[in-house]
């Protein structure tokens, strides 16, 4: 795929996410740390209430960050199009995510006129110890 050029930087994407989710608790909301051609890095701070029995971060938490990271990636590359919506999310849980800040790196696999397909990788211990991987597809506004 040809290299994609972002239209927004991390601050611009964070501002759009706050606009899209005005009722979100700022201290608990994920932050876009970096935007680069065809990818973003996002971090969600660890907080009480994220763990499931067994002492690992819950699946719904991982799925939520996957979706948020993909949305951030799409917004970084198409701009202020808040009506882009998730049309598919396939999650692969690879190992328990130990308590800690949750990191995601999303990479654009395809950006077309009607949809965007993103690969998202999540971890708490380090990018070499993935906790989960997702493929997220967004339908783009026409």
PDB file of N, CA, C and O in Angstrom, residues 9 18 20 30 41-42 45-47 49 55 64-65 67 74 80-81 83 88 93 95 98 121-122 127 130 137:
ATOM      1  N   UNK A   9      -2.290  15.663  13.611  1.00  0.00           N
ATOM      2  CA  UNK A   9      -1.269  15.155  14.521  1.00  0.00           C
ATOM      3  C   UNK A   9      -1.949  14.616  15.777  1.00  0.00           C
ATOM      4  O   UNK A   9      -3.183  14.612  15.880  1.00  0.00           O
ATOM      5  N   UNK A  18     -12.113  13.969  22.092  1.00  0.00           N
ATOM      6  CA  UNK A  18     -12.839  14.665  23.177  1.00  0.00           C
ATOM      7  C   UNK A  18     -14.157  15.241  22.654  1.00  0.00           C
ATOM      8  O   UNK A  18     -15.168  15.236  23.348  1.00  0.00           O
ATOM      9  N   UNK A  20     -15.890  13.934  20.146  1.00  0.00           N
ATOM     10  CA  UNK A  20     -16.772  12.799  19.873  1.00  0.00           C
ATOM     11  C   UNK A  20     -17.353  12.197  21.152  1.00  0.00           C
ATOM     12  O   UNK A  20     -18.465  11.671  21.142  1.00  0.00           O
ATOM     13  N   UNK A  30      -8.431   7.126  26.817  1.00  0.00           N
ATOM     14  CA  UNK A  30      -7.162   6.879  26.119  1.00  0.00           C
ATOM     15  C   UNK A  30      -6.600   8.156  25.490  1.00  0.00           C
ATOM     16  O   UNK A  30      -7.343   9.048  25.097  1.00  0.00           O
ATOM     17  N   UNK A  41      -0.131   5.398  17.880  1.00  0.00           N
ATOM     18  CA  UNK A  41       0.091   4.739  19.173  1.00  0.00           C
ATOM     19  C   UNK A  41      -0.826   5.417  20.182  1.00  0.00           C
ATOM     20  O   UNK A  41      -0.910   6.647  20.230  1.00  0.00           O
ATOM     21  N   UNK A  42      -1.503   4.593  20.995  1.00  0.00           N
ATOM     22  CA  UNK A  42      -2.487   5.070  21.963  1.00  0.00           C
ATOM     23  C   UNK A  42      -2.203   4.406  23.302  1.00  0.00           C
ATOM     24  O   UNK A  42      -1.752   3.258  23.356  1.00  0.00           O
ATOM     25  N   UNK A  45      -4.706   4.739  30.524  1.00  0.00           N
ATOM     26  CA  UNK A  45      -4.118   4.583  31.860  1.00  0.00           C
ATOM     27  C   UNK A  45      -4.807   3.475  32.651  1.00  0.00           C
ATOM     28  O   UNK A  45      -6.014   3.275  32.554  1.00  0.00           O
ATOM     29  N   UNK A  46      -3.997   2.759  33.424  1.00  0.00           N
ATOM     30  CA  UNK A  46      -4.544   1.722  34.293  1.00  0.00           C
ATOM     31  C   UNK A  46      -5.347   2.380  35.417  1.00  0.00           C
ATOM     32  O   UNK A  46      -4.980   3.436  35.910  1.00  0.00           O
ATOM     33  N   UNK A  47      -6.439   1.746  35.789  1.00  0.00           N
ATOM     34  CA  UNK A  47      -7.238   2.221  36.918  1.00  0.00           C
ATOM     35  C   UNK A  47      -7.969   1.031  37.521  1.00  0.00           C
ATOM     36  O   UNK A  47      -8.115  -0.018  36.891  1.00  0.00           O
ATOM     37  N   UNK A  49     -10.881  -1.396  38.616  1.00  0.00           N
ATOM     38  CA  UNK A  49     -12.102  -1.791  37.938  1.00  0.00           C
ATOM     39  C   UNK A  49     -11.887  -2.391  36.561  1.00  0.00           C
ATOM     40  O   UNK A  49     -12.853  -2.788  35.915  1.00  0.00           O
ATOM     41  N   UNK A  55      -7.013 -11.645  37.804  1.00  0.00           N
ATOM     42  CA  UNK A  55      -6.086 -10.531  37.941  1.00  0.00           C
ATOM     43  C   UNK A  55      -5.519  -9.992  36.644  1.00  0.00           C
ATOM     44  O   UNK A  55      -4.444  -9.391  36.645  1.00  0.00           O
ATOM     45  N   UNK A  64     -12.378  -2.392  23.773  1.00  0.00           N
ATOM     46  CA  UNK A  64     -12.664  -0.960  23.728  1.00  0.00           C
ATOM     47  C   UNK A  64     -11.447  -0.170  23.251  1.00  0.00           C
ATOM     48  O   UNK A  64     -11.564   0.722  22.398  1.00  0.00           O
ATOM     49  N   UNK A  65     -10.265  -0.499  23.786  1.00  0.00           N
ATOM     50  CA  UNK A  65      -9.076   0.231  23.350  1.00  0.00           C
ATOM     51  C   UNK A  65      -8.750  -0.087  21.889  1.00  0.00           C
ATOM     52  O   UNK A  65      -8.303   0.798  21.146  1.00  0.00           O
ATOM     53  N   UNK A  67     -10.898  -0.629  19.525  1.00  0.00           N
ATOM     54  CA  UNK A  67     -11.820   0.190  18.743  1.00  0.00           C
ATOM     55  C   UNK A  67     -11.411   1.658  18.772  1.00  0.00           C
ATOM     56  O   UNK A  67     -11.401   2.338  17.739  1.00  0.00           O
ATOM     57  N   UNK A  74      -8.161   6.198  11.976  1.00  0.00           N
ATOM     58  CA  UNK A  74      -9.003   6.657  10.874  1.00  0.00           C
ATOM     59  C   UNK A  74      -9.107   8.186  10.889  1.00  0.00           C
ATOM     60  O   UNK A  74      -8.893   8.847   9.867  1.00  0.00           O
ATOM     61  N   UNK A  80     -11.819  15.410  10.416  1.00  0.00           N
ATOM     62  CA  UNK A  80     -13.024  15.579  11.247  1.00  0.00           C
ATOM     63  C   UNK A  80     -14.242  14.920  10.587  1.00  0.00           C
ATOM     64  O   UNK A  80     -15.109  15.587  10.045  1.00  0.00           O
ATOM     65  N   UNK A  81     -14.270  13.615  10.648  1.00  0.00           N
ATOM     66  CA  UNK A  81     -15.382  12.814  10.119  1.00  0.00           C
ATOM     67  C   UNK A  81     -15.865  11.907  11.250  1.00  0.00           C
ATOM     68  O   UNK A  81     -15.643  10.691  11.226  1.00  0.00           O
ATOM     69  N   UNK A  83     -18.573  10.665  12.069  1.00  0.00           N
ATOM     70  CA  UNK A  83     -19.567   9.631  11.791  1.00  0.00           C
ATOM     71  C   UNK A  83     -18.964   8.373  11.163  1.00  0.00           C
ATOM     72  O   UNK A  83     -19.696   7.473  10.757  1.00  0.00           O
ATOM     73  N   UNK A  88     -16.874  -3.785  11.862  1.00  0.00           N
ATOM     74  CA  UNK A  88     -16.413  -5.123  12.226  1.00  0.00           C
ATOM     75  C   UNK A  88     -15.247  -5.006  13.194  1.00  0.00           C
ATOM     76  O   UNK A  88     -14.403  -4.116  13.044  1.00  0.00           O
ATOM     77  N   UNK A  93      -7.279 -12.894  21.585  1.00  0.00           N
ATOM     78  CA  UNK A  93      -6.648 -12.760  22.890  1.00  0.00           C
ATOM     79  C   UNK A  93      -5.463 -13.709  22.929  1.00  0.00           C
ATOM     80  O   UNK A  93      -5.617 -14.918  22.763  1.00  0.00           O
ATOM     81  N   UNK A  95      -2.607 -13.526  25.382  1.00  0.00           N
ATOM     82  CA  UNK A  95      -2.164 -13.844  26.752  1.00  0.00           C
ATOM     83  C   UNK A  95      -2.831 -12.843  27.676  1.00  0.00           C
ATOM     84  O   UNK A  95      -3.303 -11.802  27.231  1.00  0.00           O
ATOM     85  N   UNK A  98      -1.392  -8.179  32.007  1.00  0.00           N
ATOM     86  CA  UNK A  98      -1.121  -7.882  33.413  1.00  0.00           C
ATOM     87  C   UNK A  98      -1.538  -6.454  33.733  1.00  0.00           C
ATOM     88  O   UNK A  98      -1.546  -5.578  32.853  1.00  0.00           O
ATOM     89  N   UNK A 121      -2.606  -3.872  17.789  1.00  0.00           N
ATOM     90  CA  UNK A 121      -1.877  -4.754  18.708  1.00  0.00           C
ATOM     91  C   UNK A 121      -1.814  -4.089  20.064  1.00  0.00           C
ATOM     92  O   UNK A 121      -1.523  -2.903  20.161  1.00  0.00           O
ATOM     93  N   UNK A 122      -2.110  -4.886  21.122  1.00  0.00           N
ATOM     94  CA  UNK A 122      -2.224  -4.342  22.484  1.00  0.00           C
ATOM     95  C   UNK A 122      -1.288  -5.046  23.450  1.00  0.00           C
ATOM     96  O   UNK A 122      -1.086  -6.262  23.344  1.00  0.00           O
ATOM     97  N   UNK A 127       5.738  -4.252  23.720  1.00  0.00           N
ATOM     98  CA  UNK A 127       5.251  -4.653  22.396  1.00  0.00           C
ATOM     99  C   UNK A 127       5.744  -6.033  21.968  1.00  0.00           C
ATOM    100  O   UNK A 127       5.194  -6.619  21.042  1.00  0.00           O
ATOM    101  N   UNK A 130       2.674  -9.260  23.290  1.00  0.00           N
ATOM    102  CA  UNK A 130       1.313  -8.846  22.968  1.00  0.00           C
ATOM    103  C   UNK A 130       0.297  -9.592  23.814  1.00  0.00           C
ATOM    104  O   UNK A 130       0.388 -10.803  23.990  1.00  0.00           O
ATOM    105  N   UNK A 137     -12.634  -2.831  11.268  1.00  0.00           N
ATOM    106  CA  UNK A 137     -13.037  -2.168  10.035  1.00  0.00           C
ATOM    107  C   UNK A 137     -14.006  -1.038  10.379  1.00  0.00           C
ATOM    108  O   UNK A 137     -14.923  -1.229  11.184  1.00  0.00           O
TER     109      UNK A 137
END
